[in-house]
Amino acid sequence: MTRNTPPRSSGSSGASGKGKGARRGGAQPGQVARPRWGRPARPEATDRDGLTARTAPVVPGEPRADSPAEKPARAEKGARAEKGARTEKPARAEKGGAAGARKAPRKQAVRPPKALRTAPARAQRPETPSGDPLVGERYEVEVGPVAHGGGHCVARHEGRVLFVRHALPGEKVVALVTEGTTTSRFLRADAVEVLEAAKERIEAPCPFAGPGKCGGCDWQHVTPGGQRKLKAAVLTEQLEKLAGLTPAEAGWDGSVEPVGGKLPAGQVPAWRTRVQYAVDAETGKVGLRKHRSHEVQVIDRCLIAAEGVTELGIEGRDWPGVATVEAVAATGSSDRQVVLTPRPGAQLPLVELDKPVSIARVDDQGDVHRVHGRTFVRERAAGRTWRISNGGFWQIHPEAPDTLVDAVLDGLDPQWGENALDLYCGVGLFAGALADRVGEEGAVLGIESAKQAVVDARHNLAALDNVRIECDRVETLLPRTGITATDLIVLDPPRSGAGRETVAHLVGLEARRIAYVACDPAALARDLKFFREGGYRPVSLRAFDLFPMTHHFECVAILEPAGE
């Protein structure tokens, strides 16, 4: 297997036979130049069934490939929970490169579109769960360990598992059942009375936190140190359960690192630079949704919202005819943006806020359109200014981009002249940082599936001749690039992770080091297992508390070939 390392240039760096100002690949100023490892043959765009515009039959009324059902959710990695959201964590960009010779494309069998294929008959689930409902029942329980996802702990009552929110390990509480019947495998519940409290318990600073209230924060009732211990316990359990790794075997010291300065006791960190408010249809008041519910908890202030969001005064006015209001406050610039989703058939209200702000709206297809001001905000991180358009994905903690970039670069230790892949690259954050380190004799290829993010990434990195950004899914494009090997890989997949097939392909590229950025500990642990099966082992793992008051956190794992 040959490594696609570009030939070294002779003479001093930055010089070429065409003069000091010449750009590689004949690129004009403002364009992304062609990296030295060559450009892959651009495949035709395909749908999920492998059909192209030429091979797909015309089906009247068939939904477009870019309809809302096919688009990644616009949210962050924790909360991509759009990395929900990432927000999810949204799906992010991916990267790849090209080898020398191009192979003739395979002929693909034409398959009927999904709309015309007959799905196997499935037994219909009952619309209502079987058994007698237990909602409203109260049980006195002893609370066990914290569980992954949802900010709940595990308890048992008469042999049945209860997932209890607003509780802490070791406590004795009265749990009020919120979901489940007599035949359910488990029940969901809220701790509505604390009989014996844990030492990490505090009075929730937010008046909207607690049983039956806002579902945005999970652990307002826990000290900051206690929150990080809970997150560490979740990561430990997932590593052992899904990857078969102890913290020591994963290269992890067992801690979740705090990010940001220390605050006075009782003060909540105002870190969330992007907040999506729900609007109560009857009153037009904004709020946040209750846990596992479409019901809106009306609020007059979100304590974890960044100052730039709070100063807009979103909560202080009515929003008739609007379903959601997303507020964005950029870090490093004064840019502010509000993205409105109107209710069907409703007109947008005249927006007058307390600070200058750009306004955009979301149409019925999920596309974002300019109403007033810019269509993007400018963020500042890793020594660059980044354009993020139409409410696209960006880490929502103001210190998250620099924190994650530093962790990735420290772990990979990029060298001059190396080649790198940035998979699920978004607007190019890691690609830009890698390009600076590998220099003009190296090359970086980014792959991202979101079209607007690719446009932004190409704009953000246009001055770097050694970077190329391609638009497609990682699992679709990477095998078509012809790349047989590379030096470094960064992947920052959506909350679902990379998966066995993608990991198997990455293992075959024989990278010197791989950096895996993850917003979900279960997906990370599962993929670490796949990497181990392919001959890669984690040599370091760091966890960062980038989402205080919630159960979300971010990880950076560095992997190397096991034989080294």
XYZ file of C-alpha atoms in Angstrom:
564
model
C 0.000 0.000 0.000
C 1.629 3.238 -1.091
C 1.373 6.488 0.775
C 0.223 9.451 -1.288
C 2.881 11.836 -0.032
C 3.340 14.883 -2.253
C 6.847 15.435 -3.649
C 9.019 17.817 -1.687
C 9.694 21.141 -3.353
C 13.234 22.352 -3.807
C 14.393 25.676 -2.502
C 13.038 27.728 0.384
C 9.461 27.386 1.553
C 7.029 29.724 -0.123
C 9.039 30.019 -3.339
C 8.268 28.462 -6.680
C 9.348 28.692 -10.274
C 6.481 31.089 -10.979
C 7.582 33.688 -8.500
C 6.888 34.606 -4.911
C 3.188 35.256 -5.333
C 2.339 32.172 -7.395
C -0.438 29.866 -6.098
C -0.473 26.080 -6.431
C -2.725 24.389 -8.956
C -3.360 27.605 -10.859
C -5.880 28.829 -8.274
C -6.869 32.470 -8.440
C -6.925 34.648 -5.312
C -9.980 33.833 -3.228
C -10.213 30.231 -4.496
C -9.278 27.000 -2.759
C -6.221 25.591 -4.502
C -5.686 21.993 -5.525
C -3.647 20.083 -2.900
C -0.550 18.262 -4.051
C -2.017 14.802 -3.690
C -4.356 15.532 -6.579
C -8.055 15.906 -7.021
C -10.278 12.822 -7.006
C -12.631 12.150 -9.850
C -15.797 13.896 -8.783
C -18.511 11.246 -8.563
C -22.038 11.941 -9.606
C -24.311 12.793 -6.725
C -26.355 9.806 -5.650
C -29.317 9.266 -3.417
C -29.538 6.718 -0.602
C -30.298 3.979 -3.152
C -27.246 4.728 -5.304
C -29.293 6.402 -8.074
C -27.984 9.428 -9.943
C -29.880 12.126 -11.825
C -29.366 10.092 -15.003
C -30.375 6.680 -13.687
C -33.253 7.507 -11.369
C -36.724 7.116 -12.933
C -39.074 10.074 -12.677
C -41.673 9.462 -10.012
C -44.439 12.074 -9.694
C -44.662 13.447 -6.198
C -41.468 11.808 -4.932
C -39.814 14.014 -2.256
C -36.604 15.780 -3.159
C -33.305 14.528 -1.763
C -32.875 17.822 0.065
C -36.296 17.762 1.694
C -36.432 18.300 5.472
C -36.502 14.566 6.130
C -33.108 14.194 4.431
C -31.419 17.184 6.012
C -29.294 16.909 9.133
C -30.798 18.557 12.168
C -29.505 22.087 12.875
C -28.257 21.661 16.376
C -25.084 21.191 18.494
C -22.742 17.901 19.433
C -23.848 17.539 22.821
C -26.856 19.096 23.054
C -24.089 17.797 17.200
C -27.519 17.334 20.394
C -27.977 18.703 16.912
C -22.552 17.924 17.506
C -28.880 19.019 18.958
C -27.949 18.479 18.753
C -23.669 18.968 18.065
C -27.237 19.991 19.782
C -26.513 17.867 18.332
C -24.291 17.575 17.899
C -25.948 18.282 13.052
C -24.093 15.651 10.352
C -20.778 17.269 9.722
C -18.278 17.515 6.874
C -15.859 14.805 5.960
C -12.543 14.647 4.129
C -10.564 12.555 1.680
C -7.877 12.759 -0.983
C -6.987 11.256 -4.337
C -4.472 8.737 -5.494
C -2.721 8.712 -8.834
C -4.671 6.781 -11.452
C -8.422 7.016 -11.728
C -10.413 3.864 -12.035
C -13.318 3.513 -14.410
C -16.579 3.881 -12.491
C -18.535 0.745 -11.854
C -21.864 0.287 -13.540
C -24.627 0.463 -11.000
C -27.777 -1.536 -11.283
C -30.823 0.676 -11.488
C -33.020 0.093 -8.477
C -36.516 1.474 -8.103
C -36.759 4.439 -5.747
C -37.814 3.772 -2.205
C -41.272 5.104 -2.883
C -41.907 2.259 -5.355
C -40.412 -0.604 -3.367
C -42.727 -2.756 -1.349
C -41.698 -2.871 2.273
C -42.159 -6.133 4.147
C -45.233 -6.233 6.266
C -44.632 -5.296 9.885
C -46.784 -5.937 12.851
C -48.373 -2.662 13.841
C -47.612 -1.482 17.321
C -50.564 -0.557 19.469
C -51.153 3.156 19.639
C -51.265 3.007 23.423
C -48.957 0.888 25.605
C -50.396 -2.285 27.056
C -50.970 -2.699 30.761
C -52.440 -0.370 33.326
C -50.841 3.093 33.477
C -48.622 3.849 36.468
C -48.164 7.573 35.784
C -48.682 9.472 39.026
C -47.681 6.565 41.291
C -45.169 7.407 44.024
C -42.457 5.023 45.182
C -39.886 5.465 47.912
C -36.587 4.275 46.413
C -32.861 4.262 47.002
C -31.051 5.802 44.066
C -28.278 3.850 42.354
C -25.648 4.876 39.784
C -25.997 7.528 37.104
C -27.040 6.220 33.670
C -25.977 7.285 30.190
C -28.184 9.895 28.534
C -31.067 11.913 29.912
C -29.492 13.044 33.177
C -31.118 10.284 35.198
C -30.019 7.726 37.764
C -31.066 4.096 38.145
C -33.332 2.945 40.980
C -35.453 -0.164 41.552
C -38.857 -0.756 43.033
C -40.038 -4.311 43.561
C -37.532 -5.511 40.936
C -38.525 -3.016 38.273
C -36.021 -0.425 36.992
C -36.823 3.264 37.345
C -34.867 5.969 35.530
C -35.124 8.864 37.973
C -34.321 12.480 37.113
C -33.521 15.194 39.676
C -31.875 12.586 41.902
C -28.285 11.688 42.808
C -26.552 8.366 43.486
C -26.899 7.261 47.099
C -29.979 9.350 47.853
C -33.303 8.143 49.188
C -36.158 9.888 47.381
C -39.845 9.726 46.602
C -40.074 9.057 42.865
C -43.155 10.158 40.921
C -43.727 7.998 37.827
C -43.948 10.088 34.648
C -43.998 7.303 32.012
C -44.804 3.588 32.030
C -47.396 0.905 32.665
C -47.620 -2.344 34.585
C -46.113 -4.186 31.592
C -43.289 -1.723 30.823
C -39.719 -3.008 31.024
C -38.794 0.149 32.939
C -40.405 3.301 34.246
C -39.411 6.946 34.057
C -39.800 9.089 37.134
C -38.922 12.391 38.826
C -37.584 12.736 42.349
C -40.244 14.974 43.901
C -39.104 14.617 47.513
C -35.598 14.046 48.870
C -35.559 11.985 52.080
C -31.784 11.551 52.354
C -29.668 13.974 50.289
C -26.222 13.425 48.756
C -23.446 15.819 49.753
C -23.223 17.131 46.161
C -26.848 18.324 46.198
C -27.530 22.058 46.175
C -30.594 24.244 45.742
C -31.176 24.701 42.010
C -30.269 28.315 41.099
C -32.764 28.378 38.215
C -36.429 28.813 39.206
C -37.469 26.877 36.098
C -35.422 23.765 36.917
C -37.017 20.819 38.659
C -39.605 18.062 38.240
C -42.142 18.870 35.534
C -40.376 22.077 34.512
C -37.793 23.033 31.860
C -35.931 20.100 30.324
C -32.908 22.084 29.141
C -30.714 21.470 32.185
C -30.306 18.106 33.894
C -28.173 18.895 36.933
C -28.949 22.333 38.247
C -29.280 20.623 41.642
C -25.661 19.371 41.640
C -22.399 21.152 42.494
C -20.068 21.778 39.514
C -17.608 19.212 40.838
C -20.430 16.727 41.385
C -21.596 17.187 37.793
C -18.138 16.345 36.452
C -17.974 13.242 38.654
C -21.292 12.061 37.217
C -20.031 12.568 33.672
C -16.815 10.718 34.489
C -18.861 7.819 35.867
C -20.880 7.653 32.630
C -17.744 7.623 30.468
C -16.120 4.968 32.650
C -19.171 2.737 32.397
C -19.489 3.127 28.618
C -15.807 2.376 28.025
C -15.992 -0.809 30.074
C -19.365 -1.921 28.714
C -18.950 -1.174 24.999
C -15.195 -1.026 24.394
C -13.902 -3.402 27.061
C -11.468 -0.725 28.237
C -10.553 0.510 31.683
C -9.737 4.230 31.994
C -6.019 3.348 32.158
C -6.261 1.229 28.998
C -7.967 4.161 27.238
C -5.196 6.545 28.320
C -7.627 8.548 30.453
C -6.923 9.902 33.924
C -10.580 9.512 34.909
C -11.397 13.221 35.123
C -13.700 15.518 33.186
C -11.835 18.796 32.810
C -13.595 22.070 33.633
C -13.536 24.757 30.944
C -13.726 28.429 31.831
C -12.900 30.332 34.964
C -14.100 29.451 38.441
C -17.355 31.136 39.469
C -18.587 32.196 42.899
C -20.672 29.621 44.744
C -24.251 29.516 43.452
C -23.507 31.336 40.207
C -24.373 29.526 36.972
C -21.939 29.717 34.009
C -23.536 31.636 31.130
C -21.974 29.629 28.321
C -24.641 28.859 25.742
C -24.074 31.131 22.732
C -26.969 29.572 20.770
C -30.399 29.045 22.275
C -33.492 27.783 20.469
C -36.622 28.946 22.248
C -39.997 27.338 21.739
C -43.051 29.609 21.534
C -46.295 28.899 23.326
C -48.939 28.857 20.576
C -51.663 30.447 22.726
C -49.746 33.263 24.420
C -46.854 33.902 22.021
C -44.461 33.778 24.991
C -41.098 32.050 24.594
C -39.723 29.286 26.735
C -37.993 25.923 26.626
C -39.586 22.528 26.230
C -40.168 20.287 29.191
C -38.299 16.986 29.376
C -39.563 14.480 26.764
C -42.480 16.782 25.957
C -43.675 19.321 23.402
C -45.136 21.395 26.215
C -43.453 24.779 26.641
C -42.122 26.014 29.962
C -42.403 29.796 29.619
C -39.355 31.578 31.067
C -38.224 35.150 31.574
C -34.498 34.293 31.464
C -32.234 31.311 30.740
C -29.363 31.300 33.234
C -26.980 29.312 31.007
C -27.534 31.604 27.988
C -24.498 33.695 27.098
C -24.604 37.420 27.745
C -24.842 38.102 24.012
C -28.060 36.072 23.852
C -29.570 37.546 26.998
C -28.972 41.128 25.858
C -31.238 40.594 22.837
C -34.299 40.554 25.092
C -35.949 37.578 23.374
C -37.913 36.632 26.507
C -39.257 40.150 26.984
C -41.536 40.289 23.954
C -44.317 38.241 22.351
C -43.824 36.156 19.189
C -47.246 35.658 17.575
C -47.295 33.299 14.612
C -43.822 31.941 15.405
C -43.022 28.321 16.336
C -39.367 28.705 17.379
C -36.886 31.522 17.915
C -33.198 30.673 17.662
C -30.786 33.280 19.030
C -27.100 33.264 18.071
C -24.426 35.398 19.743
C -21.024 35.082 18.066
C -17.809 34.924 20.072
C -15.098 37.396 19.090
C -17.428 39.675 17.144
C -20.556 41.689 17.831
C -22.591 39.648 15.338
C -26.021 38.583 16.547
C -28.604 36.609 14.593
C -32.181 35.502 15.203
C -33.629 32.683 13.108
C -37.429 32.443 13.139
C -39.566 29.468 12.214
C -43.116 30.687 11.490
C -46.178 28.595 12.128
C -47.884 27.268 8.962
C -49.809 30.047 7.235
C -48.669 32.734 9.690
C -46.846 35.955 8.860
C -43.649 36.897 10.635
C -44.064 39.682 13.179
C -42.116 42.915 12.966
C -39.006 42.220 15.046
C -37.670 44.991 17.284
C -35.043 43.836 19.761
C -32.778 45.534 22.270
C -29.588 45.171 20.189
C -28.690 45.295 16.459
C -29.362 41.860 15.032
C -29.708 40.040 11.712
C -33.013 38.262 11.089
C -33.599 35.091 9.078
C -36.550 32.762 8.649
C -36.959 29.049 7.987
C -39.348 28.016 5.211
C -41.528 24.910 4.926
C -38.627 22.989 3.335
C -36.247 23.777 6.175
C -34.232 26.288 4.120
C -33.094 29.518 5.763
C -33.725 32.896 4.090
C -32.457 36.370 4.881
C -34.994 38.846 6.214
C -32.698 41.585 7.487
C -28.943 42.010 7.883
C -26.295 39.363 7.231
C -26.989 35.716 6.517
C -24.024 34.692 8.700
C -22.198 35.431 11.925
C -18.442 35.722 12.387
C -16.815 33.625 15.081
C -13.238 33.977 16.255
C -11.220 30.862 17.143
C -7.857 29.183 16.482
C -6.352 32.437 15.243
C -8.929 32.931 12.482
C -12.305 34.480 11.805
C -14.918 31.922 10.755
C -18.095 32.580 8.799
C -21.069 30.430 9.842
C -24.173 30.920 7.706
C -27.868 30.432 8.347
C -27.590 29.164 11.907
C -25.179 26.387 10.863
C -23.267 24.206 13.297
C -20.652 25.736 15.570
C -19.620 24.726 19.071
C -21.877 26.586 21.488
C -19.498 27.037 24.423
C -17.377 30.130 23.661
C -14.163 28.324 24.663
C -14.987 25.006 23.007
C -13.368 25.579 19.563
C -9.974 26.556 20.979
C -10.147 23.847 23.646
C -10.841 21.098 21.124
C -8.334 22.362 18.548
C -5.595 22.467 21.190
C -6.436 18.914 22.319
C -6.403 17.601 18.742
C -3.116 19.290 17.813
C -1.430 18.236 21.059
C -2.484 14.645 20.453
C -1.646 14.435 16.741
C 1.556 16.513 16.811
C 1.340 17.322 13.069
C 4.662 17.592 11.245
C 5.685 19.738 8.294
C 4.852 18.060 4.995
C 2.338 15.527 6.318
C -1.036 14.795 4.736
C -4.209 14.893 6.813
C -7.900 14.126 6.498
C -10.541 16.148 8.342
C -13.735 14.102 8.294
C -17.106 15.708 9.112
C -15.190 18.981 8.915
C -18.037 21.492 9.233
C -16.858 24.995 8.396
C -13.204 23.892 8.474
C -12.060 24.457 12.064
C -9.702 21.471 12.350
C -8.703 21.606 8.669
C -7.450 25.158 9.098
C -5.480 24.315 12.238
C -3.898 21.263 10.571
C -3.023 23.221 7.420
C -0.993 25.694 9.442
C 1.023 22.880 11.031
C 1.685 20.689 7.960
C 2.682 23.738 5.932
C 2.806 24.303 2.209
C 4.475 20.934 1.581
C 1.607 19.106 3.293
C -2.039 18.840 2.321
C -5.386 18.666 4.102
C -8.620 17.318 2.658
C -11.924 18.001 4.385
C -15.206 16.233 3.734
C -18.563 17.667 4.843
C -22.080 16.664 3.830
C -23.841 19.974 4.582
C -23.686 22.120 1.456
C -23.756 25.483 3.201
C -21.038 24.401 5.627
C -18.867 23.463 2.642
C -19.441 26.892 1.088
C -18.427 28.488 4.394
C -15.401 26.219 4.802
C -14.118 27.091 1.331
C -14.575 30.770 2.113
C -12.924 30.481 5.525
C -9.863 28.638 4.182
C -9.558 30.268 0.753
C -6.153 31.733 1.635
C -4.677 28.279 2.321
C -3.340 26.635 -0.837
C -2.856 23.270 0.860
C -6.525 22.706 1.781
C -9.393 21.300 -0.262
C -12.972 20.811 0.940
C -15.332 18.320 -0.716
C -19.091 17.996 -0.232
C -20.508 14.514 0.352
C -21.014 11.939 3.061
C -17.813 10.482 4.471
C -18.911 6.905 3.885
C -19.820 7.766 0.268
C -16.921 9.927 -0.865
C -13.924 8.638 1.068
C -13.817 5.221 -0.671
C -14.031 7.001 -4.062
C -11.094 9.343 -3.508
C -8.490 6.714 -4.316
C -6.533 7.554 -1.172
C -4.655 4.478 0.023
C -2.847 6.026 2.989
C -2.423 9.231 4.927
C -0.447 10.518 7.896
C -3.146 11.979 10.133
C -6.923 11.769 10.497
C -9.352 13.902 12.465
C -12.969 12.815 12.659
C -15.726 14.660 14.470
C -18.822 12.616 13.588
C -22.431 13.329 14.561
C -23.842 11.932 17.785
C -24.411 8.511 16.196
C -20.669 8.078 15.660
C -18.688 6.880 12.649
C -19.756 3.221 12.595
C -18.030 -0.056 11.811
C -17.756 0.383 8.023
C -16.206 3.847 8.162
C -13.822 2.830 10.943
C -12.710 -0.189 8.899
C -11.904 2.088 5.963
C -9.961 4.513 8.170
C -7.924 1.693 9.676
C -6.870 0.701 6.167
C -5.346 4.146 5.554
C -2.552 3.367 8.027
C -2.515 6.826 9.604
C 0.254 7.578 12.060
C -2.299 9.006 14.476
C -6.064 9.497 14.560
C -7.973 12.085 16.602
C -11.586 11.193 17.377
C -13.744 14.070 18.676
C -16.953 12.769 20.245
C -20.021 14.283 21.876
C -21.549 10.943 22.883
C -19.615 8.542 25.154
C -21.559 5.482 23.977
C -20.815 6.112 20.283
C -17.184 6.833 21.136
C -16.797 3.607 23.122
C -18.445 1.533 20.398
C -16.169 2.997 17.709
C -13.079 2.519 19.906
C -13.955 -1.158 19.943
C -14.068 -1.173 16.128
C -10.690 0.571 16.000
C -9.221 -2.036 18.367
C -10.494 -4.787 16.102
C -8.679 -3.046 13.241
C -5.392 -2.750 15.102
C -5.594 0.758 16.610
C -5.461 1.522 20.321
C -6.236 4.721 22.244
C -3.100 6.266 23.706
C -4.831 9.241 25.292
C -8.361 10.334 26.093
C -9.511 13.678 27.461
C -13.018 14.718 28.478
C -14.180 18.336 28.695
C -17.152 19.820 30.543
C -18.317 22.023 27.676
C -22.020 21.801 28.610
C -22.323 22.641 32.335
C -25.669 21.924 34.019
C -26.453 19.270 31.386
C -25.416 15.611 31.066
C -23.484 16.337 27.856
C -19.703 16.570 27.521
C -17.071 16.330 24.806
C -14.171 13.872 24.390
C -10.991 13.781 22.324
C -9.363 10.367 21.870
C -5.975 9.894 20.191
C -5.313 6.518 18.567
C -2.171 4.870 17.204
C -1.443 1.528 15.532
C -1.340 -1.094 18.291
C 2.021 -2.440 17.151
C 3.826 0.844 17.734
